[in-house]
mmCIF file of C-alpha atoms in Angstrom:
data_model
loop_
_atom_site.group_PDB
_atom_site.id
_atom_site.type_symbol
_atom_site.label_atom_id
_atom_site.label_comp_id
_atom_site.label_asym_id
_atom_site.label_seq_id
_atom_site.Cartn_x
_atom_site.Cartn_y
_atom_site.Cartn_z
ATOM 1 C CA UNK A 571 108.726 53.871 88.121
ATOM 2 C CA UNK A 572 105.395 54.335 85.459
ATOM 3 C CA UNK A 573 103.246 54.907 89.021
ATOM 4 C CA UNK A 574 106.265 57.047 90.206
ATOM 5 C CA UNK A 575 106.089 59.236 87.241
ATOM 6 C CA UNK A 576 102.620 59.540 87.246
ATOM 7 C CA UNK A 577 102.771 60.555 90.366
ATOM 8 C CA UNK A 578 104.991 63.364 89.442
ATOM 9 C CA UNK A 579 102.347 64.103 86.832
ATOM 10 C CA UNK A 580 99.931 64.976 89.070
ATOM 11 C CA UNK A 581 102.102 66.419 91.779
ATOM 12 C CA UNK A 582 103.404 68.796 88.785
ATOM 13 C CA UNK A 583 99.398 69.676 87.532
ATOM 14 C CA UNK A 584 98.555 70.643 90.850
ATOM 15 C CA UNK A 585 101.005 72.939 91.515
ATOM 16 C CA UNK A 586 100.575 74.550 88.190
ATOM 17 C CA UNK A 587 96.131 74.915 89.001
ATOM 18 C CA UNK A 588 97.249 76.556 92.226
ATOM 19 C CA UNK A 589 99.318 79.149 90.640
ATOM 20 C CA UNK A 590 97.277 80.269 88.558
ATOM 21 C CA UNK A 591 94.192 80.923 89.800
ATOM 22 C CA UNK A 592 96.421 83.218 92.973
ATOM 23 C CA UNK A 593 97.477 84.948 89.923
ATOM 24 C CA UNK A 594 94.351 86.909 88.482
ATOM 25 C CA UNK A 595 94.623 90.476 88.826
ATOM 26 C CA UNK A 596 91.105 92.664 89.780
ATOM 27 C CA UNK A 597 89.365 93.997 86.786
ATOM 28 C CA UNK A 598 85.883 96.429 86.553
ATOM 29 C CA UNK A 599 82.757 94.903 86.365
ATOM 30 C CA UNK A 600 81.060 98.396 87.397
ATOM 31 C CA UNK A 601 81.323 101.533 87.441
ATOM 32 C CA UNK A 602 79.630 105.205 87.921
ATOM 33 C CA UNK A 603 79.407 107.068 85.673
ATOM 34 C CA UNK A 604 79.209 104.023 83.201
ATOM 35 C CA UNK A 605 82.171 103.745 80.513
ATOM 36 C CA UNK A 606 81.232 106.538 78.072
ATOM 37 C CA UNK A 607 78.414 107.200 79.350
ATOM 38 C CA UNK A 608 76.529 110.651 80.561
ATOM 39 C CA UNK A 609 75.835 112.291 83.626
ATOM 40 C CA UNK A 610 73.291 115.048 83.707
ATOM 41 C CA UNK A 611 73.338 115.464 87.988
ATOM 42 C CA UNK A 612 76.459 115.069 89.973
ATOM 43 C CA UNK A 613 76.137 111.268 91.763
ATOM 44 C CA UNK A 614 76.791 111.370 95.927
ATOM 45 C CA UNK A 615 79.830 109.234 94.398
ATOM 46 C CA UNK A 616 81.835 108.518 92.015
ATOM 47 C CA UNK A 617 82.836 104.345 91.938
ATOM 48 C CA UNK A 618 84.496 102.025 90.573
ATOM 49 C CA UNK A 619 83.643 98.545 91.290
ATOM 50 C CA UNK A 620 85.950 95.296 90.379
ATOM 51 C CA UNK A 621 85.607 91.219 90.310
ATOM 52 C CA UNK A 622 86.913 90.992 93.977
ATOM 53 C CA UNK A 623 87.733 91.951 97.251
ATOM 54 C CA UNK A 624 90.881 94.935 97.257
ATOM 55 C CA UNK A 625 93.785 94.599 99.361
ATOM 56 C CA UNK A 626 93.555 98.156 101.363
ATOM 57 C CA UNK A 627 96.488 97.251 103.657
ATOM 58 C CA UNK A 628 95.315 98.920 107.232
ATOM 59 C CA UNK A 629 93.136 100.933 105.858
ATOM 60 C CA UNK A 630 95.392 103.581 104.776
ATOM 61 C CA UNK A 631 94.034 103.919 100.787
ATOM 62 C CA UNK A 632 97.984 103.448 99.968
ATOM 63 C CA UNK A 633 98.453 102.284 96.156
ATOM 64 C CA UNK A 634 94.691 103.384 95.507
ATOM 65 C CA UNK A 635 94.177 106.778 93.423
ATOM 66 C CA UNK A 636 91.117 108.657 91.747
ATOM 67 C CA UNK A 637 91.193 111.327 89.675
ATOM 68 C CA UNK A 638 88.353 113.015 87.235
ATOM 69 C CA UNK A 639 89.852 115.056 84.317
ATOM 70 C CA UNK A 640 87.929 117.720 83.102
ATOM 71 C CA UNK A 641 88.371 118.599 78.947
ATOM 72 C CA UNK A 642 90.336 122.032 80.569
ATOM 73 C CA UNK A 643 92.695 118.999 82.066
ATOM 74 C CA UNK A 644 92.314 119.956 85.591
ATOM 75 C CA UNK A 645 91.452 117.444 88.251
ATOM 76 C CA UNK A 646 87.919 117.678 90.185
ATOM 77 C CA UNK A 647 88.001 114.745 91.998
ATOM 78 C CA UNK A 648 88.639 115.679 96.454
ATOM 79 C CA UNK A 649 91.757 113.148 96.661
ATOM 80 C CA UNK A 650 90.012 111.016 98.727
ATOM 81 C CA UNK A 651 89.560 107.802 98.175
ATOM 82 C CA UNK A 652 87.443 105.098 100.076
ATOM 83 C CA UNK A 653 87.586 101.147 99.988
ATOM 84 C CA UNK A 654 84.926 99.110 100.693
ATOM 85 C CA UNK A 655 85.093 95.307 99.466
ATOM 86 C CA UNK A 656 85.742 95.199 95.848
ATOM 87 C CA UNK A 657 84.898 98.792 95.307
ATOM 88 C CA UNK A 658 86.710 102.213 95.260
ATOM 89 C CA UNK A 659 84.914 105.160 96.031
ATOM 90 C CA UNK A 660 85.778 109.309 95.796
ATOM 91 C CA UNK A 661 83.786 112.250 95.612
ATOM 92 C CA UNK A 662 84.739 115.090 92.770
ATOM 93 C CA UNK A 663 82.889 118.383 92.057
ATOM 94 C CA UNK A 664 82.576 118.631 88.406
ATOM 95 C CA UNK A 665 83.041 122.199 86.440
ATOM 96 C CA UNK A 666 81.722 123.231 82.923
ATOM 97 C CA UNK A 667 79.981 120.605 80.600
ATOM 98 C CA UNK A 668 81.987 118.536 78.346
ATOM 99 C CA UNK A 669 83.642 115.120 78.431
ATOM 100 C CA UNK A 670 85.970 114.037 81.139
ATOM 101 C CA UNK A 671 88.368 111.170 81.870
ATOM 102 C CA UNK A 672 88.435 108.780 85.069
ATOM 103 C CA UNK A 673 91.972 107.713 85.449
ATOM 104 C CA UNK A 674 91.875 104.984 88.231
ATOM 105 C CA UNK A 675 95.031 102.630 90.487
ATOM 106 C CA UNK A 676 93.813 100.187 92.628
ATOM 107 C CA UNK A 677 95.572 97.404 94.484
ATOM 108 C CA UNK A 678 94.374 93.912 93.931
ATOM 109 C CA UNK A 679 93.870 91.101 95.842
ATOM 110 C CA UNK A 680 96.864 89.096 94.504
ATOM 111 C CA UNK A 681 98.726 92.374 95.297
ATOM 112 C CA UNK A 682 99.265 93.554 91.647
ATOM 113 C CA UNK A 683 98.525 97.575 91.029
ATOM 114 C CA UNK A 684 96.268 97.819 88.572
ATOM 115 C CA UNK A 685 94.861 100.886 86.478
ATOM 116 C CA UNK A 686 93.310 101.991 83.724
ATOM 117 C CA UNK A 687 90.889 104.906 82.403
ATOM 118 C CA UNK A 688 87.696 105.705 80.779
ATOM 119 C CA UNK A 689 85.531 108.733 79.494
ATOM 120 C CA UNK A 690 81.988 110.045 80.406
ATOM 121 C CA UNK A 691 80.366 112.798 79.358
ATOM 122 C CA UNK A 692 78.759 115.344 81.239
ATOM 123 C CA UNK A 693 75.815 117.582 80.311
ATOM 124 C CA UNK A 694 75.118 120.185 83.838
ATOM 125 C CA UNK A 695 71.639 120.995 84.247
ATOM 126 C CA UNK A 696 70.048 124.698 84.228
ATOM 127 C CA UNK A 697 71.626 126.615 87.125
ATOM 128 C CA UNK A 698 74.231 124.529 87.196
ATOM 129 C CA UNK A 699 77.621 126.300 89.055
ATOM 130 C CA UNK A 700 80.569 124.961 87.408
ATOM 131 C CA UNK A 701 83.654 124.019 90.330
ATOM 132 C CA UNK A 702 87.244 125.364 89.283
ATOM 133 C CA UNK A 703 88.967 122.593 89.896
ATOM 134 C CA UNK A 704 92.774 122.191 90.554
ATOM 135 C CA UNK A 705 96.095 122.433 88.306
ATOM 136 C CA UNK A 706 97.345 119.284 89.980
ATOM 137 C CA UNK A 707 95.756 116.425 91.409
ATOM 138 C CA UNK A 708 94.071 117.239 95.299
ATOM 139 C CA UNK A 709 95.518 115.626 98.214
ATOM 140 C CA UNK A 710 93.165 114.381 100.591
ATOM 141 C CA UNK A 711 92.481 116.062 103.593
ATOM 142 C CA UNK A 712 90.309 114.223 105.567
ATOM 143 C CA UNK A 713 91.959 112.359 109.025
ATOM 144 C CA UNK A 714 93.245 108.642 108.073
ATOM 145 C CA UNK A 715 92.257 109.140 104.118
ATOM 146 C CA UNK A 716 95.136 109.319 101.524
ATOM 147 C CA UNK A 717 95.732 109.781 98.222
ATOM 148 C CA UNK A 718 98.578 107.852 96.497
ATOM 149 C CA UNK A 719 100.955 110.926 95.279
ATOM 150 C CA UNK A 720 102.686 108.186 92.707
ATOM 151 C CA UNK A 721 99.362 107.277 91.210
ATOM 152 C CA UNK A 722 98.539 106.709 87.666
ATOM 153 C CA UNK A 723 98.033 108.887 84.691
ATOM 154 C CA UNK A 724 96.018 106.387 82.807
ATOM 155 C CA UNK A 725 97.754 103.429 81.652
ATOM 156 C CA UNK A 726 96.310 100.304 80.195
ATOM 157 C CA UNK A 727 94.939 97.968 82.637
ATOM 158 C CA UNK A 728 97.498 95.656 84.768
ATOM 159 C CA UNK A 729 100.121 98.274 82.927
ATOM 160 C CA UNK A 730 101.646 99.214 86.324
ATOM 161 C CA UNK A 731 101.926 95.333 87.108
ATOM 162 C CA UNK A 732 104.393 93.464 89.121
ATOM 163 C CA UNK A 733 106.305 90.367 88.253
ATOM 164 C CA UNK A 734 107.714 89.988 92.094
ATOM 165 C CA UNK A 735 104.541 88.329 92.747
ATOM 166 C CA UNK A 736 104.643 86.149 89.323
ATOM 167 C CA UNK A 737 108.199 85.029 89.619
ATOM 168 C CA UNK A 738 107.398 83.854 93.266
ATOM 169 C CA UNK A 739 104.288 81.383 92.488
ATOM 170 C CA UNK A 740 106.759 79.687 89.369
ATOM 171 C CA UNK A 741 109.829 79.511 92.243
ATOM 172 C CA UNK A 742 107.215 78.012 94.410
ATOM 173 C CA UNK A 743 105.809 75.751 92.385
ATOM 174 C CA UNK A 744 109.144 74.784 91.086
ATOM 175 C CA UNK A 745 110.343 73.281 94.950
ATOM 176 C CA UNK A 746 107.382 71.496 94.938
ATOM 177 C CA UNK A 747 107.896 69.508 92.308
ATOM 178 C CA UNK A 748 111.496 69.558 92.826
ATOM 179 C CA UNK A 749 110.981 68.146 96.449
ATOM 180 C CA UNK A 750 108.502 65.626 95.019
ATOM 181 C CA UNK A 751 110.732 64.201 92.426
ATOM 182 C CA UNK A 752 113.912 63.860 94.707
ATOM 183 C CA UNK A 753 111.197 62.325 97.079
ATOM 184 C CA UNK A 754 110.341 59.576 94.629
ATOM 185 C CA UNK A 755 113.429 58.678 93.479
ATOM 186 C CA UNK A 756 114.685 58.296 97.472
ATOM 187 C CA UNK A 757 111.851 55.569 97.746
ATOM 188 C CA UNK A 758 112.578 53.651 94.461
ATOM 189 C CA UNK A 759 116.388 53.579 95.859
ATOM 190 C CA UNK A 760 115.321 52.330 99.104
ATOM 191 C CA UNK A 761 113.359 49.227 98.540
ATOM 192 C CA UNK A 762 114.503 46.270 100.168
ATOM 193 C CA UNK A 763 116.264 43.074 97.718
ATOM 194 C CA UNK A 764 114.311 40.027 97.599
ATOM 195 C CA UNK A 765 116.092 37.756 100.304
ATOM 196 C CA UNK A 766 117.195 33.988 99.288
ATOM 197 C CA UNK A 767 114.447 31.763 99.846
ATOM 198 C CA UNK A 768 115.436 29.335 102.682
ATOM 199 C CA UNK A 769 114.237 26.097 100.954
ATOM 200 C CA UNK A 770 117.141 26.502 98.218
ATOM 201 C CA UNK A 771 119.610 26.750 101.549
ATOM 202 C CA UNK A 772 118.285 23.270 102.547
ATOM 203 C CA UNK A 773 118.102 21.427 99.452
ATOM 204 C CA UNK A 774 121.524 22.103 98.510
#
């Protein structure tokens, strides 16, 4: 029985060990522009890079969003996002110099939606013609691209997480553990009783 209990404990530990990494969310490790950085020229693309591959089902960009909000509270991105491995990019034409906010949303490799925001400073070069921006988030006009209309307006990282996947991981782990306990109990109950020694009958 002690050996059986040890087997069950090991099986349970393995289940919990597998469930941990599987439910980890992506997080940002680099960006263009940098967090609280200063831009003096427009980059070819604004980029968010995470620690793992992003989940872009069907290549539609569903669930992803990348907004750039100026000091005038207008939007300066074009509404399109491109996902490549762990990175998401968008293009933008900024307005006047000032403090801008990047608001982004991604779908992690584990299927969870994660969103966050950060600020950067824009110092326009001499002769720069500022864009007018948009009062509402733009919609991507390029074929095959999309921008989620329900995208985040800036929340703490992980604020849009769904608990459904976590429940599935926990439920699956519990089922495996219960199955292991039942199997051990059945093996113990089915052990045959020791047969009588024939020599004892002869002596009698």
